[in-house]
Coordinates of C-alpha atoms in Angstrom, one line a residue:
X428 CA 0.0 0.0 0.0
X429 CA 1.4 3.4 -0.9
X430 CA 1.1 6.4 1.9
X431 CA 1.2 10.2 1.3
X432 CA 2.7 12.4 4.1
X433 CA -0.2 14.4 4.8
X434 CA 0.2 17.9 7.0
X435 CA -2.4 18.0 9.8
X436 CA -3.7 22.0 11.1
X437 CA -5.4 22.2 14.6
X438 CA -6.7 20.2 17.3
X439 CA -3.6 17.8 19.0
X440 CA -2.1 17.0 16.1
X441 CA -1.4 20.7 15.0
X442 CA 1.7 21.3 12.8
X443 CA 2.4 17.2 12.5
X444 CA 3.4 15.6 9.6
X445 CA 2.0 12.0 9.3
X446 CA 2.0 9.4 6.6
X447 CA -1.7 8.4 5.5
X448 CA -2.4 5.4 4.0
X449 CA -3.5 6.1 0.3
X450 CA -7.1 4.4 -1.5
X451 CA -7.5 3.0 -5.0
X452 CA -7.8 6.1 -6.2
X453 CA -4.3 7.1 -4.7
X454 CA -6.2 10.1 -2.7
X455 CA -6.1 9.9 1.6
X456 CA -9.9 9.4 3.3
X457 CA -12.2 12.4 3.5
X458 CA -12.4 11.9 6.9
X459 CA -9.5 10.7 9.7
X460 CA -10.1 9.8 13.3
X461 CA -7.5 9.8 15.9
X462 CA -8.4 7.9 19.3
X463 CA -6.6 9.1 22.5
X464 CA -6.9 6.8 25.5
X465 CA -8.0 8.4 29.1
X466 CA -5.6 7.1 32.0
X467 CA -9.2 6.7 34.0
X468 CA -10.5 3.7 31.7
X469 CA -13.6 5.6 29.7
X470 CA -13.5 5.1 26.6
X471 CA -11.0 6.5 24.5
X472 CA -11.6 10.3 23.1
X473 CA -11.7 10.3 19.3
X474 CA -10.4 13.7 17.6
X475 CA -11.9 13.6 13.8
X476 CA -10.1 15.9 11.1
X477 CA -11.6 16.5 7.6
X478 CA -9.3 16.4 4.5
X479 CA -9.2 19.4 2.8
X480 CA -6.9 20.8 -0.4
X481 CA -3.6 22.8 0.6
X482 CA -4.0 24.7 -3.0
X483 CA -5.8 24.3 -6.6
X484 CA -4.1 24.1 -10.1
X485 CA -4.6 27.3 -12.2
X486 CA -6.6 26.0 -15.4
X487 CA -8.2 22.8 -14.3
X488 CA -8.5 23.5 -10.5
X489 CA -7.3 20.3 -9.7
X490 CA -6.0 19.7 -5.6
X491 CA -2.5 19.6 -5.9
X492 CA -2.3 17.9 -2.4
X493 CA -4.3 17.5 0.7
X494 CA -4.0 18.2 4.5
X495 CA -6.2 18.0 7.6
X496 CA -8.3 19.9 9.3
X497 CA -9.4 19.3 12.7
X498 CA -13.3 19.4 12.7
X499 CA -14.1 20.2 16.7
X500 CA -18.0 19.3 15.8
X501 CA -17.3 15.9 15.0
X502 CA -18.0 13.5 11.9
X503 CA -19.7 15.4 9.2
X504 CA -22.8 14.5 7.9
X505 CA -22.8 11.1 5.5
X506 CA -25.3 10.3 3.0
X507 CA -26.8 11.5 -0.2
X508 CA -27.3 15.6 -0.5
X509 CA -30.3 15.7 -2.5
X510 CA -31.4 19.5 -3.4
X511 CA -35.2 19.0 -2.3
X512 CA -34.1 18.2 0.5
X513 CA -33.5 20.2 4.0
X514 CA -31.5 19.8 6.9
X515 CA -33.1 17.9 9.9
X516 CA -34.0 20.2 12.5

């Protein structure tokens, strides 16, 4: 399996450099979760970070690489974004 070192930007991981394990499509997941353990046996805190793109080719506006992005809120939203739809309230 190939890996991409992949920059991460806020939360605990801030300014950290880590090698991400690559898809089929040779891109890093959308989304990345880091468990910490707690010393008083809970269960483990989970810090999510969203992958965004560091910067955008001039003609095609292609991503010319990714990092992370700590997402405080949690795991975004999955599923199908249909444009009749609206957000649950």
């Amino acid at each position: 399996m190939r890996s991409v070192e992949t920059p991460f930007v806020g939360g605990p991981l801030d300014g950290r450099v880590l090698p991400v394990l690559t898809g089929a499509t040779g891109q890093p997941p959308k989304t990345y979760e880091v468990p910490v353990p707690n010393d008083d046996g809970t269960p483990p805190t989970v810090y999510v970070y969203v992958r965004v793109p560091v910067a955008l080719s001039r003609r095609l506006g292609v991503p010319r690489g990714w990092q992370y992005e700590y997402a405080p809120e949690g795991r975004p939203r999955e599923g199908l974004k249909w444009p009749w739809t609206r957000p649950n309230r």
